[in-house]
mmCIF file with all atom_site columns, C-alpha atoms in Angstrom:
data_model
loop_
_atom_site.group_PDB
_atom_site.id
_atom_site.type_symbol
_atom_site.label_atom_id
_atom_site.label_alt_id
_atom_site.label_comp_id
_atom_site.label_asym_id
_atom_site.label_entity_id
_atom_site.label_seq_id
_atom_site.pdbx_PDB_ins_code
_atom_site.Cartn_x
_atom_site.Cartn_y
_atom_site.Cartn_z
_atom_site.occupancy
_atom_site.B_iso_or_equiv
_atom_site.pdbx_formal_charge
_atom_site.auth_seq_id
_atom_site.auth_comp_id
_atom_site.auth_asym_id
_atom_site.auth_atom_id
_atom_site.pdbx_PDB_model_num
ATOM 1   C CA . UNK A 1 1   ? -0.546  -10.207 3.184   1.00 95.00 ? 1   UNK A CA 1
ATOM 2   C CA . UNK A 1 2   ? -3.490  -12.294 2.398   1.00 96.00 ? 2   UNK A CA 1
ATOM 3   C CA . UNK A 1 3   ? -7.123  -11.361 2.561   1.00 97.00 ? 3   UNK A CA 1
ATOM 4   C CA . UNK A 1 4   ? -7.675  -12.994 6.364   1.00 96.00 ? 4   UNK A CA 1
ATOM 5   C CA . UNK A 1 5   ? -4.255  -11.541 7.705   1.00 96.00 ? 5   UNK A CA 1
ATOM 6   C CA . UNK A 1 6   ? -5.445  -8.099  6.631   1.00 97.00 ? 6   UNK A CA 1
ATOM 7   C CA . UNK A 1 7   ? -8.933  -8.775  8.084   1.00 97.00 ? 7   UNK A CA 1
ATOM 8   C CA . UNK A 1 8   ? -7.195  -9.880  11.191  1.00 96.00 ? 8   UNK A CA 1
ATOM 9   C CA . UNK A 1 9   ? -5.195  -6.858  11.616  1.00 96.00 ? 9   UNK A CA 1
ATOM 10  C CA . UNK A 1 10  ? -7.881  -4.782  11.244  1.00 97.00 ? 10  UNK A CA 1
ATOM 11  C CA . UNK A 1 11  ? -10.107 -6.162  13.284  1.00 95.00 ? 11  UNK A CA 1
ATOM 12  C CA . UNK A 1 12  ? -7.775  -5.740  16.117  1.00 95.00 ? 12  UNK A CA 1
ATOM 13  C CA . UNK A 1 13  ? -8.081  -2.200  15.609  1.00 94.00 ? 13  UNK A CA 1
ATOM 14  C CA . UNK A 1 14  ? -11.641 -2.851  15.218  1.00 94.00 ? 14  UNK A CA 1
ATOM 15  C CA . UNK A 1 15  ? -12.659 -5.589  17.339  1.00 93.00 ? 15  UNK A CA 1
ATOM 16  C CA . UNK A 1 16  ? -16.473 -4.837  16.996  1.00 93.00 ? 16  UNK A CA 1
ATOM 17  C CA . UNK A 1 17  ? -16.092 -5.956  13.055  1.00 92.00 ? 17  UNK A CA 1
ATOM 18  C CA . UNK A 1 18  ? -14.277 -9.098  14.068  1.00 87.00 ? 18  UNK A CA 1
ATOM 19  C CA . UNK A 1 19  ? -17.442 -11.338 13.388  1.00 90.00 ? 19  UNK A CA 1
ATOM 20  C CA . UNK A 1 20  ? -18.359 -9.682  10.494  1.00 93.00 ? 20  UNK A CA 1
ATOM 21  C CA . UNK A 1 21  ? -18.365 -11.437 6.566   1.00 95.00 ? 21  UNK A CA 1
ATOM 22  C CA . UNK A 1 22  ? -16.475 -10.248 4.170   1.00 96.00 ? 22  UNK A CA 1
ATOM 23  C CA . UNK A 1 23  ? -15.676 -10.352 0.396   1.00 95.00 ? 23  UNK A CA 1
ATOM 24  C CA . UNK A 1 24  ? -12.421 -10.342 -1.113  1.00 97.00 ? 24  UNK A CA 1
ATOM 25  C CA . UNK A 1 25  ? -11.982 -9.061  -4.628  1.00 96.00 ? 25  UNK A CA 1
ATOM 26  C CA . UNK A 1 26  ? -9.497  -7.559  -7.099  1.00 96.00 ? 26  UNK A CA 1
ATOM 27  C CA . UNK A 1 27  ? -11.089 -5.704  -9.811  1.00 94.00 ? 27  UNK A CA 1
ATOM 28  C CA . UNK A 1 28  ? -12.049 -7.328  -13.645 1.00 86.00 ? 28  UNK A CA 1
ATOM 29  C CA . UNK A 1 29  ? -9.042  -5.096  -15.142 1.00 84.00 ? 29  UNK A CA 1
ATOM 30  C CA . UNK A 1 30  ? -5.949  -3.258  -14.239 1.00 91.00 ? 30  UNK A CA 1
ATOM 31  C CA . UNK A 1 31  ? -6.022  -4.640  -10.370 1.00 94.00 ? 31  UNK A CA 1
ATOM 32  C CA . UNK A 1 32  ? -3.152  -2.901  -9.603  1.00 96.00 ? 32  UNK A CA 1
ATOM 33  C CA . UNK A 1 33  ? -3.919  0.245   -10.867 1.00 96.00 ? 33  UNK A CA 1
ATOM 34  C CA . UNK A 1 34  ? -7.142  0.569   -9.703  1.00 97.00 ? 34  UNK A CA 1
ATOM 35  C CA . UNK A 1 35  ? -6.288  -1.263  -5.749  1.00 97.00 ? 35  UNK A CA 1
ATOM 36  C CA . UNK A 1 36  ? -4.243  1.467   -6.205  1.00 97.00 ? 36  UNK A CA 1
ATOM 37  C CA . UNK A 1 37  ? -6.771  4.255   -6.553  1.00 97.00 ? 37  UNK A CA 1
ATOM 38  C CA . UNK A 1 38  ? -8.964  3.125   -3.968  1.00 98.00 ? 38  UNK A CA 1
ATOM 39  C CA . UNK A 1 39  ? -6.209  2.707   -1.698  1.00 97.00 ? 39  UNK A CA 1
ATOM 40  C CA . UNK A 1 40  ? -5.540  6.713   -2.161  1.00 97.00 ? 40  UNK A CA 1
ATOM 41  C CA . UNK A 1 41  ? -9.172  7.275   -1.420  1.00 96.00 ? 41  UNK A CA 1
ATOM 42  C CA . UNK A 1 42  ? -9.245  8.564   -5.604  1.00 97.00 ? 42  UNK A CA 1
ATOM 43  C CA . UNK A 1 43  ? -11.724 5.724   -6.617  1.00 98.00 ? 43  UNK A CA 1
ATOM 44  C CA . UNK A 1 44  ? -14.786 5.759   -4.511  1.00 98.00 ? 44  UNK A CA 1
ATOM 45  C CA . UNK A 1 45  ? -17.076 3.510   -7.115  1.00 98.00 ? 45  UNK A CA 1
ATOM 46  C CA . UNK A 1 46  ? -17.062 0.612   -9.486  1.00 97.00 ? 46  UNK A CA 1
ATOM 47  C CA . UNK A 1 47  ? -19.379 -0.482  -11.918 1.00 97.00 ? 47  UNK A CA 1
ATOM 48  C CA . UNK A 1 48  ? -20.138 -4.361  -13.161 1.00 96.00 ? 48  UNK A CA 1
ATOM 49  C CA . UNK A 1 49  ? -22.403 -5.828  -15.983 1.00 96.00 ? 49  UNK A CA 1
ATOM 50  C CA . UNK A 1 50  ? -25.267 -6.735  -13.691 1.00 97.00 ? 50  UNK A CA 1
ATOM 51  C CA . UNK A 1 51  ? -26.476 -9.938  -16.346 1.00 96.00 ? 51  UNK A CA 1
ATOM 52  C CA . UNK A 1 52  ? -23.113 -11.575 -15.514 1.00 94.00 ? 52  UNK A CA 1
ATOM 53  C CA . UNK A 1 53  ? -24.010 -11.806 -11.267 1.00 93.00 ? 53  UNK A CA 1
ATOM 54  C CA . UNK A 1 54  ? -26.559 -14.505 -12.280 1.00 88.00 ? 54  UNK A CA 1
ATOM 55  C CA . UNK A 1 55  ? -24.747 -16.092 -15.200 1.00 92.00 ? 55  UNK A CA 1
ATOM 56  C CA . UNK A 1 56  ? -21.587 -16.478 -12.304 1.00 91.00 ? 56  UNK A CA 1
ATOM 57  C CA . UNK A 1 57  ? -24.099 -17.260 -9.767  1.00 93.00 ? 57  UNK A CA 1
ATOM 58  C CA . UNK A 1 58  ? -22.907 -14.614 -7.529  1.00 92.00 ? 58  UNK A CA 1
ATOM 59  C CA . UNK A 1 59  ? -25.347 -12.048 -5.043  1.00 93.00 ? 59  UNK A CA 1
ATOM 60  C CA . UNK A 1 60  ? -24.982 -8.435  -5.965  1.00 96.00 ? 60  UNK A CA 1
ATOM 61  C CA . UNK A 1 61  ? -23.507 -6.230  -3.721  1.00 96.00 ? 61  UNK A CA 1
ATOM 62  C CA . UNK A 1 62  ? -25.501 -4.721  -1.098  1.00 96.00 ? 62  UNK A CA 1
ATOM 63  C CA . UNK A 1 63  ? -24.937 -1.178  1.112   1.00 98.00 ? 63  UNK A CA 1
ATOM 64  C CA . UNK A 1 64  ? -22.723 -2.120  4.342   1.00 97.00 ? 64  UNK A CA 1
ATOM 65  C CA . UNK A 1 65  ? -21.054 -4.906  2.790   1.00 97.00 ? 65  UNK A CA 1
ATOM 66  C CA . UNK A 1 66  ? -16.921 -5.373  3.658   1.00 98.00 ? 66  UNK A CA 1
ATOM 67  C CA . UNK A 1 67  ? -14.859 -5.781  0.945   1.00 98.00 ? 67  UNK A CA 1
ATOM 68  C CA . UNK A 1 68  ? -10.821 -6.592  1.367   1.00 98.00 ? 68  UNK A CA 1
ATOM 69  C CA . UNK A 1 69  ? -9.198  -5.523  -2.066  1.00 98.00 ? 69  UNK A CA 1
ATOM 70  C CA . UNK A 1 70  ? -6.627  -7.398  -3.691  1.00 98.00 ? 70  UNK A CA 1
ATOM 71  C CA . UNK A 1 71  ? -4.199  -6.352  -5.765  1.00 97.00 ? 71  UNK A CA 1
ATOM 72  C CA . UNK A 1 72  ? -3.452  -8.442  -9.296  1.00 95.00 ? 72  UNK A CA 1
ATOM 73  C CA . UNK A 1 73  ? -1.162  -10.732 -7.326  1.00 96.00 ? 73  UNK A CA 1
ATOM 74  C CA . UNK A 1 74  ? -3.864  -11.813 -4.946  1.00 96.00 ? 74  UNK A CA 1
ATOM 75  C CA . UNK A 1 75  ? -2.546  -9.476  -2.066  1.00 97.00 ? 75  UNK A CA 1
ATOM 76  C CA . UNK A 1 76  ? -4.560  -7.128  0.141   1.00 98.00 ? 76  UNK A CA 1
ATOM 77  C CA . UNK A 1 77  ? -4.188  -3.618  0.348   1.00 98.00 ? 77  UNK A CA 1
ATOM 78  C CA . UNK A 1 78  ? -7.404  -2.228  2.078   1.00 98.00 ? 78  UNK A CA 1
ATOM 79  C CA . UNK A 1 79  ? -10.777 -2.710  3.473   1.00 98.00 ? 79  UNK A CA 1
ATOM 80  C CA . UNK A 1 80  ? -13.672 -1.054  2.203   1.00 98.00 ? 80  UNK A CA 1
ATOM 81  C CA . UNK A 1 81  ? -17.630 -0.728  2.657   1.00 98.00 ? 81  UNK A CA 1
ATOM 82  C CA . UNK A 1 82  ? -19.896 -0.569  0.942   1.00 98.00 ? 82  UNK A CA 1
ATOM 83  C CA . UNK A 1 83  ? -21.975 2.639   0.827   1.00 98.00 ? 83  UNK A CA 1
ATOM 84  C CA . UNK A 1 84  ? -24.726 2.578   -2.322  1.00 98.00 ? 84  UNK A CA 1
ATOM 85  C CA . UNK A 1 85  ? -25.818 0.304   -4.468  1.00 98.00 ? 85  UNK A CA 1
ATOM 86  C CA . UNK A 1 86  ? -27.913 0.766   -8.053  1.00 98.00 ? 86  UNK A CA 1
ATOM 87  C CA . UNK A 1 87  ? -28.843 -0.641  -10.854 1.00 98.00 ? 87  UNK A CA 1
ATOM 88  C CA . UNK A 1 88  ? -29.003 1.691   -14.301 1.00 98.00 ? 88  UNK A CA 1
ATOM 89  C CA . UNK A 1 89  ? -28.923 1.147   -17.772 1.00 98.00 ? 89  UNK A CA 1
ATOM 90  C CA . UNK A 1 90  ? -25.252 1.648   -19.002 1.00 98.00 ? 90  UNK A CA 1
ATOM 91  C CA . UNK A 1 91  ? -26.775 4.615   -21.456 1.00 98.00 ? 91  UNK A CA 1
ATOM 92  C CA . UNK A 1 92  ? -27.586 6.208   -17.958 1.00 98.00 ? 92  UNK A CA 1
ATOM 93  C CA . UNK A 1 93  ? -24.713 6.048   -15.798 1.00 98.00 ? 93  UNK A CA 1
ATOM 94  C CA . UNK A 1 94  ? -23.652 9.497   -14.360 1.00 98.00 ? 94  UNK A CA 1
ATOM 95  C CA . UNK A 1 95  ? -20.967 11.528  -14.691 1.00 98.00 ? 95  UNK A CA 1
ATOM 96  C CA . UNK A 1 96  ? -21.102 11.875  -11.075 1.00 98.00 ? 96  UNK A CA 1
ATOM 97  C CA . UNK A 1 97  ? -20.588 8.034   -10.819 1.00 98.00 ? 97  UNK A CA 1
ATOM 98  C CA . UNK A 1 98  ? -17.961 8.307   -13.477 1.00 98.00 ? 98  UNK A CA 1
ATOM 99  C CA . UNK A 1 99  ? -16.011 10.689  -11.461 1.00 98.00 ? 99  UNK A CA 1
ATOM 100 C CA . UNK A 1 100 ? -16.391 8.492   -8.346  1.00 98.00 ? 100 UNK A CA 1
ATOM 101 C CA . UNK A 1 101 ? -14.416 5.851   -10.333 1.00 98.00 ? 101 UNK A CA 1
ATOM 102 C CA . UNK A 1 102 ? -11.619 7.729   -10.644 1.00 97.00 ? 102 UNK A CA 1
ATOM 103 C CA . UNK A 1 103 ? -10.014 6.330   -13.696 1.00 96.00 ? 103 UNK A CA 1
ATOM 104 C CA . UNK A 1 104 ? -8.640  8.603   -16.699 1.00 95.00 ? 104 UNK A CA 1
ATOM 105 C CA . UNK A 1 105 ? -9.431  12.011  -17.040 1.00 97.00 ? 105 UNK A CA 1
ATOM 106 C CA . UNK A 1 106 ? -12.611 11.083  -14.323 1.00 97.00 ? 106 UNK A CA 1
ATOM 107 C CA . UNK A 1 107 ? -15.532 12.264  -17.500 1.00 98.00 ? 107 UNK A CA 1
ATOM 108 C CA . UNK A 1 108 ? -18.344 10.377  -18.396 1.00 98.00 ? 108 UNK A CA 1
ATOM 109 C CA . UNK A 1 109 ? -16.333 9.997   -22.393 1.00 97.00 ? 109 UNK A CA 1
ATOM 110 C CA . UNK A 1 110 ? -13.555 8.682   -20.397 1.00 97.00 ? 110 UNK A CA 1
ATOM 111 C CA . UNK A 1 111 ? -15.420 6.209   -18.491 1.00 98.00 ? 111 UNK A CA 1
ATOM 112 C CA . UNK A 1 112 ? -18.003 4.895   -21.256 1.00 97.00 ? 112 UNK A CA 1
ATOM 113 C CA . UNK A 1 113 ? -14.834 4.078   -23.458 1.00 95.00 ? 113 UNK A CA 1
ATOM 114 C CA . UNK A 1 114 ? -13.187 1.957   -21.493 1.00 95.00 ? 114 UNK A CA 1
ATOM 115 C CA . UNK A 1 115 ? -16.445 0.412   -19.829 1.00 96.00 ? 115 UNK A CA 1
ATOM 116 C CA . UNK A 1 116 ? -17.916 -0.542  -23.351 1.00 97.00 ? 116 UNK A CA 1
ATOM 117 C CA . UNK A 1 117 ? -14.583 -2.645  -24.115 1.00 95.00 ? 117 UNK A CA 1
ATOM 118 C CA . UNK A 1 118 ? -14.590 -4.153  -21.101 1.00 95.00 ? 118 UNK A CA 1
ATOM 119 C CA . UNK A 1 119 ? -18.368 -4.961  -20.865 1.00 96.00 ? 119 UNK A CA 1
ATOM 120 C CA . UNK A 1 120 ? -18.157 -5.936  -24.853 1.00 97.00 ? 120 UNK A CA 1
ATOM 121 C CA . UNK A 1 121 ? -15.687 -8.344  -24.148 1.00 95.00 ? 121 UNK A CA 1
ATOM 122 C CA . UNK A 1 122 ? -17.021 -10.315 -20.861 1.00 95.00 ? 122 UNK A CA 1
ATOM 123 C CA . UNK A 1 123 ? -20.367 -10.269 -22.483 1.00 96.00 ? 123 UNK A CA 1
ATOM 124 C CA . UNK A 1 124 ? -19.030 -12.115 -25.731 1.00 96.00 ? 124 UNK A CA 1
ATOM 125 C CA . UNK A 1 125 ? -16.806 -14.363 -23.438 1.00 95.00 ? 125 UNK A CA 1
ATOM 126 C CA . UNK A 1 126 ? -20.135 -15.643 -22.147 1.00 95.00 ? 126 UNK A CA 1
ATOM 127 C CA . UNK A 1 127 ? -22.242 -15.337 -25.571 1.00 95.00 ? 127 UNK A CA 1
ATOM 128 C CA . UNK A 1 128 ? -23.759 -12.474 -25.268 1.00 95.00 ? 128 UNK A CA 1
ATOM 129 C CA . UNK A 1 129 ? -24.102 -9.756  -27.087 1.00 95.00 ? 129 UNK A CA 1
ATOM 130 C CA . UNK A 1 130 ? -23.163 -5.804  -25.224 1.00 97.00 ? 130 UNK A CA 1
ATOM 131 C CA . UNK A 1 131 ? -25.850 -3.267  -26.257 1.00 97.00 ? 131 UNK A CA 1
ATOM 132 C CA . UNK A 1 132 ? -26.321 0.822   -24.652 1.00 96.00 ? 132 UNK A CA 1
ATOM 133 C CA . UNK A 1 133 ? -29.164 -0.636  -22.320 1.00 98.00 ? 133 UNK A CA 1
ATOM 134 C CA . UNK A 1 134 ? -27.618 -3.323  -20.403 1.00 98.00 ? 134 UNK A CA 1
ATOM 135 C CA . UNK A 1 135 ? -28.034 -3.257  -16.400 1.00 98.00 ? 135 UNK A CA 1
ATOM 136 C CA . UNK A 1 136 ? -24.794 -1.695  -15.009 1.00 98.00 ? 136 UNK A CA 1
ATOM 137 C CA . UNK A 1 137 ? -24.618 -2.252  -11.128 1.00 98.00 ? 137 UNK A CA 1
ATOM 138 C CA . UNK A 1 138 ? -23.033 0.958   -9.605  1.00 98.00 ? 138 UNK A CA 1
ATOM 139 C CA . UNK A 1 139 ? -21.212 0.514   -6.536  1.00 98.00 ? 139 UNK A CA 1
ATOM 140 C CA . UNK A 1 140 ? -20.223 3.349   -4.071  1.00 98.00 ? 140 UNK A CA 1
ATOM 141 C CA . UNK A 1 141 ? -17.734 2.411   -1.126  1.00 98.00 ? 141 UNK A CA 1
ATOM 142 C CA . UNK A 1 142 ? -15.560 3.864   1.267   1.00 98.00 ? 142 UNK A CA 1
ATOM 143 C CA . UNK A 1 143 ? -11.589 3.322   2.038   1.00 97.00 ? 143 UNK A CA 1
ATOM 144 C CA . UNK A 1 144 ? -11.843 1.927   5.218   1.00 97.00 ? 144 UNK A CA 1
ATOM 145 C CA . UNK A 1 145 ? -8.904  0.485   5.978   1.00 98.00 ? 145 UNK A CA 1
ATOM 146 C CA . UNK A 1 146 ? -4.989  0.159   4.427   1.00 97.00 ? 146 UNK A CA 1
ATOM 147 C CA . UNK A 1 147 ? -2.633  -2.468  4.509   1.00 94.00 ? 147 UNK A CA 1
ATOM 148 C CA . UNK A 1 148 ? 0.701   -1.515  6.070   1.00 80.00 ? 148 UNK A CA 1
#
């Protein structure tokens, strides 16, 4: 099922969000794995290199926003919305944010590991250089809604 069939459905069963926008998304790494999370209600958060919304052109996310989750093949598996939004310096991301995300062991060790090689590399992709300061944009949401 594709993002609008999945919207569809749920906004029969929600007809009062049938007019609103959405965004459909899979995450930057492991899709599956981490569709997979949210879709279990484990991963509750997400974090992105703010510097690279502006580079892509694209509006950071904003608290009350719909998002429809896709899965590596470009399928949907749930709705969710936004609940928080902030910006921090990557050196000062929580561990209570860390947990929220859900991956690994759920620690703040855990999470700045595998978020500095995955910031590193999309900020050399686009020529720039990853440091312990850059703007991280912290996302909280809610599992709203699962696909079949």
């Amino acid at each position: 099922m594709d993002a609008k069939q999945l919207w569809n459905v749920f906004s029969e069963h929600y007809p009062e969000h049938q007019s609103a926008d959405y965004q459909a998304w899979s995450y930057g790494a492991a899709a599956d794995e981490l569709a997979d999370l949210t879709v279990k209600g484990i991963k509750t958060a997400t974090a992105s290199a703010y510097e690279l919304y502006a580079l892509e052109n694209e509006p950071l996310p904003k608290a009350g926003e719909w998002n429809v989750i896709l899965d590596d093949k470009g399928q949907a598996v749930c709705i969710t919305q936004t609940t928080n939004v902030s910006v921090v310096p990557y050196n000062e991301v929580t561990k209570e944010h860390a947990f929220k995300e859900g991956e690994g062991d759920r620690s703040l060790t855990y999470w700045k590991e595998v978020h500095q090689d995955f910031f590193s590399k999309e900020y050399q992709a686009k020529g720039l250089e990853f440091n312990e300061t850059i703007p991280v944009v912290c996302e909280e949401f809610e599992m709203v809604f699962k696909a079949n």
